[in-house]
PDB file of C-alpha atoms in Angstrom:
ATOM      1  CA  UNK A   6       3.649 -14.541 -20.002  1.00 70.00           C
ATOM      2  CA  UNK A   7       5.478 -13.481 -16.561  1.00 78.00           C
ATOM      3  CA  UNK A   8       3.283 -11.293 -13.851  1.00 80.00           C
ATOM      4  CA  UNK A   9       4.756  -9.751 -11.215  1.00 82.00           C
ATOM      5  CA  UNK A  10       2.633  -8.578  -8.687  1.00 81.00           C
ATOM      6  CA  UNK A  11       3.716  -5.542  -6.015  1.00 82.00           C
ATOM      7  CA  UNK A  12       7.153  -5.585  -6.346  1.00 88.00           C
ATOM      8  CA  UNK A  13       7.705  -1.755  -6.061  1.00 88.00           C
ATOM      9  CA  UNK A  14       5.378  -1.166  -3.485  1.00 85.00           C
ATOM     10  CA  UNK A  15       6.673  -4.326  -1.551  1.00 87.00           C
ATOM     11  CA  UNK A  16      10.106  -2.190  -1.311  1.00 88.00           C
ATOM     12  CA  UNK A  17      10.836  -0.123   1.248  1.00 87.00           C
ATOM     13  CA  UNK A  18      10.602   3.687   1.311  1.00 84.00           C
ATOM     14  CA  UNK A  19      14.654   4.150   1.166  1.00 81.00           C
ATOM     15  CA  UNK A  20      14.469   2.166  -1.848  1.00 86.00           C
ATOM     16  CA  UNK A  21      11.666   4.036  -3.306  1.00 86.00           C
ATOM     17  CA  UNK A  22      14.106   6.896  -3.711  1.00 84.00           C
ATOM     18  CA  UNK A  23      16.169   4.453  -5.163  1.00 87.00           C
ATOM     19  CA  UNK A  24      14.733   3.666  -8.036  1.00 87.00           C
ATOM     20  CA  UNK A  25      13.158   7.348  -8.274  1.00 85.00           C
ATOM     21  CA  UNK A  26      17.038   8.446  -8.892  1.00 84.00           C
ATOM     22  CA  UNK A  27      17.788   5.059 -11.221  1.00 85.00           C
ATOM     23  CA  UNK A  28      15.073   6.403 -13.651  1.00 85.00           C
ATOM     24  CA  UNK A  29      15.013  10.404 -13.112  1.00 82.00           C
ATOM     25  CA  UNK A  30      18.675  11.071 -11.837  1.00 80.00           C
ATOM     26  CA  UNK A  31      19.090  14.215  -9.839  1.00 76.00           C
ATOM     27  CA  UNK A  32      21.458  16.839 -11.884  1.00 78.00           C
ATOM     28  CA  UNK A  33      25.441  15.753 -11.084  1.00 72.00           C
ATOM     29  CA  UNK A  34      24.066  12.331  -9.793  1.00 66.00           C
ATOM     30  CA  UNK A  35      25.062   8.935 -11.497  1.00 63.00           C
ATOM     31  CA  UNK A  36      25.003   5.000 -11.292  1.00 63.00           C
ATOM     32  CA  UNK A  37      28.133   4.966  -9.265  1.00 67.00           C
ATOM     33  CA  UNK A  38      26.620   7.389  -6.847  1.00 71.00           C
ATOM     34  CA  UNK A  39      23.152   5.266  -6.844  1.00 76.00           C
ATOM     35  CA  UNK A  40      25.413   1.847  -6.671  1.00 76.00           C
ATOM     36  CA  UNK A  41      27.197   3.084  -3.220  1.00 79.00           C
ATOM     37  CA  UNK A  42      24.495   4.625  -1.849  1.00 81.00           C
ATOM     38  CA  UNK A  43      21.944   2.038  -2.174  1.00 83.00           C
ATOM     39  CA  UNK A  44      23.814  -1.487  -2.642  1.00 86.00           C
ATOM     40  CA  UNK A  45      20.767  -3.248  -3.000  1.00 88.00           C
ATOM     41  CA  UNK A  46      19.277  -1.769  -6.116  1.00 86.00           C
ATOM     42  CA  UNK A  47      21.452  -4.462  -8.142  1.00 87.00           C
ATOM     43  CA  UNK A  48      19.275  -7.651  -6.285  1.00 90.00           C
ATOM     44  CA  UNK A  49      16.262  -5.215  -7.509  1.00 89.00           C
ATOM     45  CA  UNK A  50      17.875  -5.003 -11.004  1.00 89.00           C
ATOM     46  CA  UNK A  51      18.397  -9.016 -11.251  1.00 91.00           C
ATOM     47  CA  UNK A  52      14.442  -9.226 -10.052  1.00 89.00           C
ATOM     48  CA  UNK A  53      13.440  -7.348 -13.252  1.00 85.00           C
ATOM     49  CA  UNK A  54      15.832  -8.714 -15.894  1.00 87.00           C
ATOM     50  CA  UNK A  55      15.018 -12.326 -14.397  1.00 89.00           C
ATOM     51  CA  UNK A  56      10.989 -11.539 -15.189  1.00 85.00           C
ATOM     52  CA  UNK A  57      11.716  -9.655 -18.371  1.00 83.00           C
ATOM     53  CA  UNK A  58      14.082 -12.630 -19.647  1.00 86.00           C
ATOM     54  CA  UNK A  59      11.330 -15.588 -18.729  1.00 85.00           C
ATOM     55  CA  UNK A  60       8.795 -13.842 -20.543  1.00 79.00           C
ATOM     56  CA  UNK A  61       8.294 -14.880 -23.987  1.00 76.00           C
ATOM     57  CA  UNK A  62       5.016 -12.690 -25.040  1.00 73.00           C
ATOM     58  CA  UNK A  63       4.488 -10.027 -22.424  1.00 75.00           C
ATOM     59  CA  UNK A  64       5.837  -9.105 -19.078  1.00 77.00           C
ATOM     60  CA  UNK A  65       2.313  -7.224 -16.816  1.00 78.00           C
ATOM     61  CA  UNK A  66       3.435  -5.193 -13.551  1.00 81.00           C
ATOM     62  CA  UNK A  67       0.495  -4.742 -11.243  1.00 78.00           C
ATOM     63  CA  UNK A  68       0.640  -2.681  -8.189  1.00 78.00           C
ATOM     64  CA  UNK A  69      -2.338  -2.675  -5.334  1.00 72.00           C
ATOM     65  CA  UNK A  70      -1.399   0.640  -4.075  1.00 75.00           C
ATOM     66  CA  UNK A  71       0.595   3.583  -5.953  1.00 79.00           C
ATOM     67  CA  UNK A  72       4.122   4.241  -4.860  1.00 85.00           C
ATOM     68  CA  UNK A  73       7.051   6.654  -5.292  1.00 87.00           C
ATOM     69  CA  UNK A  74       9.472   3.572  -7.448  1.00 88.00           C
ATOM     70  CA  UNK A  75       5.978   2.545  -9.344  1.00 86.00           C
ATOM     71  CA  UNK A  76       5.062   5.759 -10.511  1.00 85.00           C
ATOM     72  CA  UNK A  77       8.769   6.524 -11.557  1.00 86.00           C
ATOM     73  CA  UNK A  78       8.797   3.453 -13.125  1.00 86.00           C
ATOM     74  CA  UNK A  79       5.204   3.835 -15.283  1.00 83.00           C
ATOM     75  CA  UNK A  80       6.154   7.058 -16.145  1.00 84.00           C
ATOM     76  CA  UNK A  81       9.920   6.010 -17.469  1.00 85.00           C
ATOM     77  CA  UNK A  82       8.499   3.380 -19.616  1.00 81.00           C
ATOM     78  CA  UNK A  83       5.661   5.206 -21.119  1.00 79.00           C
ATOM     79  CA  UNK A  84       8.198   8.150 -21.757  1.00 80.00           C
ATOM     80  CA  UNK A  85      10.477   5.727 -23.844  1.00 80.00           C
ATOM     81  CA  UNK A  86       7.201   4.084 -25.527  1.00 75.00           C
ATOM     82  CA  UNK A  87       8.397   0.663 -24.354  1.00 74.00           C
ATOM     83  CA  UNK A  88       5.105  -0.492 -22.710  1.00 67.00           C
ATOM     84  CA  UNK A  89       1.294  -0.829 -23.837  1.00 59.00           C
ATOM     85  CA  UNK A  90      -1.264   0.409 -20.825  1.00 55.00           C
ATOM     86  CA  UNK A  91      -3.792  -2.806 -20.391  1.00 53.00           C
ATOM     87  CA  UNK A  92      -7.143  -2.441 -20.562  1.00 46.00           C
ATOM     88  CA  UNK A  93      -8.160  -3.872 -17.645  1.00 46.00           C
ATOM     89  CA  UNK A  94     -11.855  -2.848 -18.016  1.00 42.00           C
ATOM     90  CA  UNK A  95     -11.799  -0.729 -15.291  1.00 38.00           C
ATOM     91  CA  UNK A  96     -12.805   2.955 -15.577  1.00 39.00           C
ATOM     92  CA  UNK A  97     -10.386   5.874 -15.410  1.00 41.00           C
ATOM     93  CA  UNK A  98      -6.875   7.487 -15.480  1.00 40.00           C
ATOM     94  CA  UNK A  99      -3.815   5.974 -17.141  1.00 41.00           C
ATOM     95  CA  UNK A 100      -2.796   4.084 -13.784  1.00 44.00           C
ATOM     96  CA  UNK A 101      -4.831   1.424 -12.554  1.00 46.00           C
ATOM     97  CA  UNK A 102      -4.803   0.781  -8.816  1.00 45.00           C
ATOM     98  CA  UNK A 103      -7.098  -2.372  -7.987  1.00 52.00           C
ATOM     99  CA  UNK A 104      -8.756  -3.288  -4.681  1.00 54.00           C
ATOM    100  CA  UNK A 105      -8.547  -6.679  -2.818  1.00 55.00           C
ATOM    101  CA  UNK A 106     -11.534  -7.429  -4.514  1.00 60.00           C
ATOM    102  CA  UNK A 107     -10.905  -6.486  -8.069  1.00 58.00           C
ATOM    103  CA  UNK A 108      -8.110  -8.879  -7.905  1.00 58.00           C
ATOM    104  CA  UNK A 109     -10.089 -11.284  -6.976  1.00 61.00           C
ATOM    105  CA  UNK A 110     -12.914 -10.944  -9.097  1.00 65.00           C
ATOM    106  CA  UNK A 111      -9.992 -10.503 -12.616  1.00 63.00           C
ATOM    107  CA  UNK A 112      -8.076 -14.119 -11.396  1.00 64.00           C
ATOM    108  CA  UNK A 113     -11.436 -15.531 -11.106  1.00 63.00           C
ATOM    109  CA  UNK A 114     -12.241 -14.056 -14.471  1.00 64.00           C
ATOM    110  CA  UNK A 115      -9.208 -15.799 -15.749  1.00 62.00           C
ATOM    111  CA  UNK A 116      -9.515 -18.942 -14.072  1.00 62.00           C
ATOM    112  CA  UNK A 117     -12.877 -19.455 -15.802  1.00 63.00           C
ATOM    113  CA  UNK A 118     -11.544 -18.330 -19.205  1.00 60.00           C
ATOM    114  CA  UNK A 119      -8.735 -20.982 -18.914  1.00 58.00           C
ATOM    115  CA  UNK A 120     -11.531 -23.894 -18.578  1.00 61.00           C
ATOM    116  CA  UNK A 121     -12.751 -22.582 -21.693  1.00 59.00           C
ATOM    117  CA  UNK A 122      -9.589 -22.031 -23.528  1.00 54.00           C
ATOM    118  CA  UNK A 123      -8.790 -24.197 -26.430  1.00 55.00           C
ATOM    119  CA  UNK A 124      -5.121 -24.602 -26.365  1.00 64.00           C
ATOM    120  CA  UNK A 125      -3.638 -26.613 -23.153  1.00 71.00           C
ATOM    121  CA  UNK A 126      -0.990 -24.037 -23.073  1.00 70.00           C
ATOM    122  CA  UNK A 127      -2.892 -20.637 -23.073  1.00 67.00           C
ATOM    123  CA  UNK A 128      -5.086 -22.310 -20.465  1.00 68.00           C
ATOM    124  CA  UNK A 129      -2.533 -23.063 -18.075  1.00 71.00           C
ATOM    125  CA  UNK A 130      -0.961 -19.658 -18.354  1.00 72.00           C
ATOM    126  CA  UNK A 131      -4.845 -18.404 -18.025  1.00 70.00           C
ATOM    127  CA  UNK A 132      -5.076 -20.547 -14.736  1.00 73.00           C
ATOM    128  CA  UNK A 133      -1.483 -19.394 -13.386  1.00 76.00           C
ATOM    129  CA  UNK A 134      -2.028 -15.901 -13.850  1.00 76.00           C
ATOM    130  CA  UNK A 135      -5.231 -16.443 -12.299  1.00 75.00           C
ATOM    131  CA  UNK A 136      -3.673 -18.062  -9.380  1.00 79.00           C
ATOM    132  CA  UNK A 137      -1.587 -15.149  -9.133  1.00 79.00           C
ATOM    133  CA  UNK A 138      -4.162 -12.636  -8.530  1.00 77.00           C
ATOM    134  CA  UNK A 139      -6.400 -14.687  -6.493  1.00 79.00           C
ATOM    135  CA  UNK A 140      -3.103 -14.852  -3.918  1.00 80.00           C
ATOM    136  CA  UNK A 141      -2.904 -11.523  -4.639  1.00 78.00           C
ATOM    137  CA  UNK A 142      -6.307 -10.736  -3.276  1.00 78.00           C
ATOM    138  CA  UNK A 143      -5.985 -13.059  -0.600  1.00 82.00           C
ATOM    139  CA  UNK A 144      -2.403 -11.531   0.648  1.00 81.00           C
ATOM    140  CA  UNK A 145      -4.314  -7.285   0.883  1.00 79.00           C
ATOM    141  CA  UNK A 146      -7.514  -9.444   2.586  1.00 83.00           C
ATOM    142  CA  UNK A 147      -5.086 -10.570   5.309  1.00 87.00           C
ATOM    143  CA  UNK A 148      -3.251  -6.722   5.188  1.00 84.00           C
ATOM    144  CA  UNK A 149      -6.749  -5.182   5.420  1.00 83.00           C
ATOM    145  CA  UNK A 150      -7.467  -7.380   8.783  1.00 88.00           C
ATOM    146  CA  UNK A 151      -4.134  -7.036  10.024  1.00 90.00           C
ATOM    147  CA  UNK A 152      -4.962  -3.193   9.920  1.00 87.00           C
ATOM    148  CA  UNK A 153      -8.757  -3.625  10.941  1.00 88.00           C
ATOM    149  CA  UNK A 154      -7.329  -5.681  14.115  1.00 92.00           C
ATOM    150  CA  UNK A 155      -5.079  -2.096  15.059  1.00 90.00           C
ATOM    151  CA  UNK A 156      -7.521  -0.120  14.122  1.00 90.00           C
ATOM    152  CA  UNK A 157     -10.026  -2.314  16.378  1.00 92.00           C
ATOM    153  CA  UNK A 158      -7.190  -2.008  19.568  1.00 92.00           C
ATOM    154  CA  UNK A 159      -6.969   1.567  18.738  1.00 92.00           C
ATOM    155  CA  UNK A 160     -10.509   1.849  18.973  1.00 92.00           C
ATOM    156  CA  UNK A 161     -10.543   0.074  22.457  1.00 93.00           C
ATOM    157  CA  UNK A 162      -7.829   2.851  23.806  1.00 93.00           C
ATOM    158  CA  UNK A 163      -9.093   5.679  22.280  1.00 92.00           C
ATOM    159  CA  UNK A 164     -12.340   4.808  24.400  1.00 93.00           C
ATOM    160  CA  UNK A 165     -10.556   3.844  28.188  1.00 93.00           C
ATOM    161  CA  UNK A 166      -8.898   7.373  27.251  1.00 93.00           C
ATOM    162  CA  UNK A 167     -12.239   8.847  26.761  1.00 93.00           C
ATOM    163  CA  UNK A 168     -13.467   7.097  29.722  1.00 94.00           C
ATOM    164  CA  UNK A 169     -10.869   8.767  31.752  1.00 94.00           C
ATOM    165  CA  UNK A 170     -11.169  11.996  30.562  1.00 94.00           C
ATOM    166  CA  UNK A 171     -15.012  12.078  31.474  1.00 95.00           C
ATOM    167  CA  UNK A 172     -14.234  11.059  34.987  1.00 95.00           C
ATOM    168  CA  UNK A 173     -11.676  13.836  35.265  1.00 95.00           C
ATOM    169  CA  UNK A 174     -14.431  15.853  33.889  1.00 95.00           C
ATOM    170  CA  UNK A 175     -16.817  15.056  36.593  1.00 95.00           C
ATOM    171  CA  UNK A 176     -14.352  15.357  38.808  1.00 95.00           C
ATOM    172  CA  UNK A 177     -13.119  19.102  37.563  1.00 95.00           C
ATOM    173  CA  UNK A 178     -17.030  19.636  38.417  1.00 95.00           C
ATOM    174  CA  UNK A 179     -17.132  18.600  41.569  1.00 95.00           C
ATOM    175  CA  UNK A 180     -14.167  20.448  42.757  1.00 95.00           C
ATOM    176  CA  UNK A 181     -15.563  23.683  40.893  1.00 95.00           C
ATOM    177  CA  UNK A 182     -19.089  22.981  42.613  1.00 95.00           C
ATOM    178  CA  UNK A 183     -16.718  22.597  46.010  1.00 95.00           C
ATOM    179  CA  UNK A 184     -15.416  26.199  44.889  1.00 95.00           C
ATOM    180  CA  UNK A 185     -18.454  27.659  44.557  1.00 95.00           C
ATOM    181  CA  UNK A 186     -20.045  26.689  47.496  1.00 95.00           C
ATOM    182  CA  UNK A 187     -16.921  28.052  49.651  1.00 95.00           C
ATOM    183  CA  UNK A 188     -16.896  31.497  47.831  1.00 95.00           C
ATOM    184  CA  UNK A 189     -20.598  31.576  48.862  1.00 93.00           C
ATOM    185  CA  UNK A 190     -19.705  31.030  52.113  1.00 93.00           C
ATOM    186  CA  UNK A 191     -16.737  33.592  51.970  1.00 93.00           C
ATOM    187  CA  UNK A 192     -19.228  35.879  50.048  1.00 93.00           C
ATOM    188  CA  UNK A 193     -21.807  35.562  53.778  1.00 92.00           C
ATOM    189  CA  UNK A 194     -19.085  35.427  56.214  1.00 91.00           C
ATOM    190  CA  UNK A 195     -17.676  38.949  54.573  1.00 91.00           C
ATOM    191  CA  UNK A 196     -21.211  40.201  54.297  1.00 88.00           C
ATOM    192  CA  UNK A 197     -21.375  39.770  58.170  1.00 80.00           C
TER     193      UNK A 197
END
């Protein structure tokens, strides 16, 4: 059994399109077209017939976030009935998006089926699988902090900015307080 684990949403959004074309080509469009215009859909090609070649029982694509090449590719092979959707025990829809920690909790799942597994080999490809997911997990944990840690610096600006804008404020209030005393005074001086 081969897993591959984010390889359309590791792409990047021109070759998104890519592969959108490769599967649902645009009317008067063709592989020569595709092949000129995006050179490195054949490395992406190789990728896939490498993983579909190694695996001897079942090939499993698993995505952490949905993408434009993902969904073109889920779709293509359910339209030409050449996949089976996994039950993954997970409620909902035909596409199954996991989080950091559903990862992790399905390798550790599979970890502790492979210590109970009675042939060496299905327990090793239990455990590597496994291993798979919990690096899986591990890799979106370090994404999510990555993001928390710009979210956190955003934080920090957005708040100087706010801190600046209230002193301007107070300082818009002064000036108008400044205004309003001189008009009174204009106000008595024309009174007089």
């Amino acid at each position: 059994e081969v897993m591959i684990v984010d390889f359309f949403s590791s792409l990047e959004q021109a070759h998104q399109r890519a592969w959108h074309e490769l599967l649902f080509p645009p009317p008067g469009g063709g592989p020569e077209d595709l092949s000129a215009r995006f050179p490195e859909l054949e490395g992406h090609l190789k990728q896939i017939y490498t993983a579909i070649t190694r695996a001897k029982r079942a090939l499993y694509i698993g995505e952490a976030r949905e993408v434009v090449a993902g969904a073109a590719f889920y779709r293509w092979v359910r339209h030409k009935g050449i996949s089976e959707d996994m039950d993954v025990g997970l409620a909902g829809g035909d596409r199954v998006l996991w989080t950091s920690d559903e990862w992790n909790g399905r390798g550790l799942d599979l970890s502790v089926a492979s210590e109970s597994a009675m042939d060496d080999e299905v327990a090793m490809r239990l455990l590597e699988v496994g291993m798979l997911l919990l690096e899986e997990a591990m890799r979106l944990l370090e994404e999510a902090m990555q993001l928390l840690e710009v979210a956190m610096r955003l934080l920090e600006v957005a708040m100087l900015l706010l801190e600046e804008a209230m002193l301007l404020l107070e300082e818009a209030m002064l000036l108008l307080e400044e205004t309003m005393l001189l008009l009174e005074e204009a106000m008595l001086l024309l009174e007089e």
